[in-house]
PDB file of C-alpha atoms in Angstrom:
ATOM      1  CA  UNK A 214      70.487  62.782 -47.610  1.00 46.00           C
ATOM      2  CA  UNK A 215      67.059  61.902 -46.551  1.00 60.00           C
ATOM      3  CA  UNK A 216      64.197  63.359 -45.104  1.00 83.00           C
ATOM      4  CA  UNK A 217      62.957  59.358 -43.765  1.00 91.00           C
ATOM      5  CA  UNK A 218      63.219  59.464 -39.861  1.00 94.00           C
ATOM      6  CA  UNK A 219      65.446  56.634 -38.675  1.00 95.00           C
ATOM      7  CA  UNK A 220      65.400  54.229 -36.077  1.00 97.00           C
ATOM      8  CA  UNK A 221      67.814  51.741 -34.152  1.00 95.00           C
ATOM      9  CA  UNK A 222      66.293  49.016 -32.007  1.00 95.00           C
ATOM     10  CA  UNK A 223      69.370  47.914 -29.553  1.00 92.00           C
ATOM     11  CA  UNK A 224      69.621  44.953 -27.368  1.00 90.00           C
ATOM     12  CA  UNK A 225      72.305  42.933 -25.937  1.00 88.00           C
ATOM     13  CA  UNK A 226      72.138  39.514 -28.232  1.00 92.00           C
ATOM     14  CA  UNK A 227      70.256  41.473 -31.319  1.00 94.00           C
ATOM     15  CA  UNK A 228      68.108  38.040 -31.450  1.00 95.00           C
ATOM     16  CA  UNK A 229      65.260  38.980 -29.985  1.00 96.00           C
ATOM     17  CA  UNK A 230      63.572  41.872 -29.339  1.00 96.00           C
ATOM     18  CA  UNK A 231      65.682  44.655 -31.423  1.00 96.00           C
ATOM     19  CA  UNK A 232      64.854  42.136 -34.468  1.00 97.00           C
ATOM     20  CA  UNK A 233      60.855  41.692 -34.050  1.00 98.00           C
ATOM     21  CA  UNK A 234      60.592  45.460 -33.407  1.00 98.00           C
ATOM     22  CA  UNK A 235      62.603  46.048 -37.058  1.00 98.00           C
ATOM     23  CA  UNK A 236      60.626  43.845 -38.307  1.00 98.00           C
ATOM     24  CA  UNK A 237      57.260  45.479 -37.022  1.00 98.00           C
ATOM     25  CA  UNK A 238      58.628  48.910 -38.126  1.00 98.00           C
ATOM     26  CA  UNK A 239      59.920  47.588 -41.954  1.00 97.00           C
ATOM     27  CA  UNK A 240      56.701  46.122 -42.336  1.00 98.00           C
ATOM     28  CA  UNK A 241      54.320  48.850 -40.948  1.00 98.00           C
ATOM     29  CA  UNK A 242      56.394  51.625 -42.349  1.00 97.00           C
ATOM     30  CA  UNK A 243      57.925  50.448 -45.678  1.00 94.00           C
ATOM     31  CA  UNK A 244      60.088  52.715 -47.305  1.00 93.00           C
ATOM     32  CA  UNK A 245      59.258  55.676 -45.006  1.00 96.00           C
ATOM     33  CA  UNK A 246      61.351  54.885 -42.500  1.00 97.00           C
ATOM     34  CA  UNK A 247      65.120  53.583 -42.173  1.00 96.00           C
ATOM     35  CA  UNK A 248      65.435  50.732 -39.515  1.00 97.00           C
ATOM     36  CA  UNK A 249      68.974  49.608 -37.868  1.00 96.00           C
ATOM     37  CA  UNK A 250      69.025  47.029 -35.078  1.00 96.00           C
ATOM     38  CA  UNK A 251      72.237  45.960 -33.350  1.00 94.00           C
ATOM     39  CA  UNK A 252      73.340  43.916 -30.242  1.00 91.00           C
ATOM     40  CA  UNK A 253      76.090  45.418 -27.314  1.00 87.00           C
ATOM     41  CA  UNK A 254      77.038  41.391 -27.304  1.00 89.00           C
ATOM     42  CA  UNK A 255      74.938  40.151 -31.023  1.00 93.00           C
ATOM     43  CA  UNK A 256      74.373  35.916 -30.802  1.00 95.00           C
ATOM     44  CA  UNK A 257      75.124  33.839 -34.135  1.00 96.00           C
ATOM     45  CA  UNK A 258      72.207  33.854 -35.389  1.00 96.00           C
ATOM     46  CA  UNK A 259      68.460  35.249 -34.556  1.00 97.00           C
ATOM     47  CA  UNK A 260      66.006  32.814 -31.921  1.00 97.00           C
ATOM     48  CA  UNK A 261      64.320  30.699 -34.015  1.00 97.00           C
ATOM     49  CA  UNK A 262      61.260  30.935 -32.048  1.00 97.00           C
ATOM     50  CA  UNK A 263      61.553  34.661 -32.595  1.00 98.00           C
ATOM     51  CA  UNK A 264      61.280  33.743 -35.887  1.00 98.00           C
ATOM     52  CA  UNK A 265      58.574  31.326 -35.700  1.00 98.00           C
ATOM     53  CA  UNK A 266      56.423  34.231 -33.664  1.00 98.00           C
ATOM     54  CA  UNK A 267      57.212  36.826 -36.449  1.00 98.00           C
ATOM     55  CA  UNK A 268      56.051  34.532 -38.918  1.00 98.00           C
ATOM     56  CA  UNK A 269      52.547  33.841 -37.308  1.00 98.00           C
ATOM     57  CA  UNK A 270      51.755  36.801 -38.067  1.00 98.00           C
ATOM     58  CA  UNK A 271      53.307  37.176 -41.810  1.00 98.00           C
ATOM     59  CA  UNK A 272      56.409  38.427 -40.787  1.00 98.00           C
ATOM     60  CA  UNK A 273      59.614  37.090 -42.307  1.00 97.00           C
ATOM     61  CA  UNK A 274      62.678  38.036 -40.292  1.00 97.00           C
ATOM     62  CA  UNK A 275      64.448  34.286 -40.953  1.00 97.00           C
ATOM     63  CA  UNK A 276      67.200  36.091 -43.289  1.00 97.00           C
ATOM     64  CA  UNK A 277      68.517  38.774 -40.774  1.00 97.00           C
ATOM     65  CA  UNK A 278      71.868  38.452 -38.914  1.00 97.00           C
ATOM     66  CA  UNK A 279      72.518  39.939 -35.452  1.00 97.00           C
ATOM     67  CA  UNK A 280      74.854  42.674 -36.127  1.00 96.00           C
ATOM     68  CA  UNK A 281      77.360  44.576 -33.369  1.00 94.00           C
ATOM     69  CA  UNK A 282      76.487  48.160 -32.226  1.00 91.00           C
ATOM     70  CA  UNK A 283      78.313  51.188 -33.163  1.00 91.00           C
ATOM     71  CA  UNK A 284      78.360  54.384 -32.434  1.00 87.00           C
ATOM     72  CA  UNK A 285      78.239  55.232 -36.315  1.00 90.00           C
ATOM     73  CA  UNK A 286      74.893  53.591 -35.922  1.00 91.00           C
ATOM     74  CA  UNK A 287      73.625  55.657 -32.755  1.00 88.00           C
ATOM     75  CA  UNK A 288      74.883  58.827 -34.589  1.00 88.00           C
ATOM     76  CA  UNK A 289      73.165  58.571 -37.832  1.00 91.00           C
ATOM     77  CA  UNK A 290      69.751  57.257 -36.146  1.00 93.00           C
ATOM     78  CA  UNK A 291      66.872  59.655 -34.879  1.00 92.00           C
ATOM     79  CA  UNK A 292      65.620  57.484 -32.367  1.00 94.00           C
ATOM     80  CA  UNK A 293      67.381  55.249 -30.800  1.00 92.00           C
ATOM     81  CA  UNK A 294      65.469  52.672 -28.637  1.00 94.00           C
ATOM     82  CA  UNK A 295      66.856  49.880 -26.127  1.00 91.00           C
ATOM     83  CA  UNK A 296      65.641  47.080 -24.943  1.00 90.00           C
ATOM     84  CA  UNK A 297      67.728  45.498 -22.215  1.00 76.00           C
ATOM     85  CA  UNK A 298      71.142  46.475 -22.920  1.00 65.00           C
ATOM     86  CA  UNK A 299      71.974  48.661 -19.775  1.00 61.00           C
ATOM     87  CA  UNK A 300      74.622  51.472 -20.380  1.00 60.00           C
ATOM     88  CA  UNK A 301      76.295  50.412 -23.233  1.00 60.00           C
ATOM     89  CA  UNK A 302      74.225  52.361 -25.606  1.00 64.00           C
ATOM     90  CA  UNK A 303      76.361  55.679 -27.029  1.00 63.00           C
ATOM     91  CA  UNK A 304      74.461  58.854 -26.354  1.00 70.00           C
ATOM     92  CA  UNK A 305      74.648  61.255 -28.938  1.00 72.00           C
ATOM     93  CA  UNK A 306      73.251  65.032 -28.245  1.00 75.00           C
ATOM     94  CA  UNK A 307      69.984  65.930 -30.148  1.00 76.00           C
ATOM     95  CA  UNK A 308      69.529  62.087 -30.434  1.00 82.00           C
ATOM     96  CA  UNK A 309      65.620  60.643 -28.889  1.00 88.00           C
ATOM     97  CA  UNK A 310      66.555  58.105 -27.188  1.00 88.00           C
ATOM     98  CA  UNK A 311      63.579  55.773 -25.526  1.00 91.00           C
ATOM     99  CA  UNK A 312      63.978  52.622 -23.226  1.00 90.00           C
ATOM    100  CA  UNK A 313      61.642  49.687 -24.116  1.00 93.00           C
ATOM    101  CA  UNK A 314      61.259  47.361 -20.709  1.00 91.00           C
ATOM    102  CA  UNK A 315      60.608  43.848 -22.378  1.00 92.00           C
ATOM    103  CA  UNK A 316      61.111  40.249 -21.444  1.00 92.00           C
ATOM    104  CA  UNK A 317      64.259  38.763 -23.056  1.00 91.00           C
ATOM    105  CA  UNK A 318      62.617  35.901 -25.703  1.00 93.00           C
ATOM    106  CA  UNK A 319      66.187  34.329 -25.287  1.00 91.00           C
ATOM    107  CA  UNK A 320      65.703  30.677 -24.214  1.00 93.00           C
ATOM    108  CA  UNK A 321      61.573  30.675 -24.580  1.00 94.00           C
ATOM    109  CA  UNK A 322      59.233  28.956 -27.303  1.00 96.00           C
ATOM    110  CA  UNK A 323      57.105  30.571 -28.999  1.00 97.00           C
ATOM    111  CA  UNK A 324      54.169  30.182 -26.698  1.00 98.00           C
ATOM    112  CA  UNK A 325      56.297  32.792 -24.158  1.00 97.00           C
ATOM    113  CA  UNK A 326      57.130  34.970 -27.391  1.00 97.00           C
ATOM    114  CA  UNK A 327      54.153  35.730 -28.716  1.00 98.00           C
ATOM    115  CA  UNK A 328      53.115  38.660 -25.789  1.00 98.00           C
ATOM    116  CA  UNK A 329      55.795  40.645 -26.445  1.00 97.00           C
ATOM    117  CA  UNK A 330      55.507  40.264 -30.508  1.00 98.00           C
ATOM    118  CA  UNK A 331      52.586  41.758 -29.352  1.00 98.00           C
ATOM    119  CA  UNK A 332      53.722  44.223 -26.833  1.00 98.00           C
ATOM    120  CA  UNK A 333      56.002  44.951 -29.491  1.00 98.00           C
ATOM    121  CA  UNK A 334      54.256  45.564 -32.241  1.00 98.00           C
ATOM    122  CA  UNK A 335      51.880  48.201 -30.253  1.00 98.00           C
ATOM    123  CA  UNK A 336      55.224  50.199 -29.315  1.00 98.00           C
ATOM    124  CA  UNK A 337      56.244  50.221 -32.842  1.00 98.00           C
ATOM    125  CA  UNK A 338      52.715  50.986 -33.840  1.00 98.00           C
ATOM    126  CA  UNK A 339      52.497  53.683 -31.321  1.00 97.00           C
ATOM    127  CA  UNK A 340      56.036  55.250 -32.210  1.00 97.00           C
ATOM    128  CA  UNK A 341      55.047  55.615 -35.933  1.00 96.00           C
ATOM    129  CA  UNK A 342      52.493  57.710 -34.903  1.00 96.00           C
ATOM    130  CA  UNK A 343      54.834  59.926 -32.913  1.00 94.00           C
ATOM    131  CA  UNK A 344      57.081  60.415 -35.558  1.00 93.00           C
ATOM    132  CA  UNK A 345      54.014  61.281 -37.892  1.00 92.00           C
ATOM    133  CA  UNK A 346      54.096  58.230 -40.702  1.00 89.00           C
TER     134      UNK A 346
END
């Protein structure tokens, strides 16, 4: 058991946005908070441009994998925040569960990813202080 809060960024492809905003939170938060992402439909591999943006700014998110949702993963998160994905979250009583309105990165360079890093990283930024770490 732990007394960390957790958090699963969801959307569809798990490319994207789910993976900048775990990356954000992991390297904001450390250790003092659990991070999950996962995609409804999760792509091969995560955009490369995505990448590129997170590592501007000394993020290195080149070794994750987009991963499948679950409902084990809704049910052991605290929050649970989507990005995109429509309905096919899980909802899970006494779970938070927030809805992040962001452009999809899929398809874009890294010009057109940057602003919502950005937007990104204030939401994650912003959420920490909710949740008091």
């Amino acid at each position: 058991m732990t007394d960390r809060p957790s958090v699963l960024f969801v959307c569809v492809h798990n490319a994207g946005r789910s993976q900048m905003a775990a990356g954000w939170l992991r390297h904001l938060a450390g250790d003092r908070v659990e991070v999950r992402s996962a995609g409804s439909a999760p792509a091969e591999s995560v955009n490369p441009a995505v990448v590129a943006a997170m590592e501007e700014v000394g993020i290195d998110i080149a070794d994750q994998k987009p991963r499948i949702l679950t409902s084990d993963a809704v049910e052991v998160s605290d929050v649970c925040i989507t990005m995109g994905c429509g309905d096919v979250c899980p909802v899970f009583p006494g779970k938070r569960y927030l809805d992040w309105s962001l452009p999809d990165p899929a398809g874009q360079g890294v010009a057109a990813v940057r602003p919502i890093r950005d937007e990104i990283e204030q939401r994650v930024r912003t959420l920490l202080a909710e949740l008091g770490v």
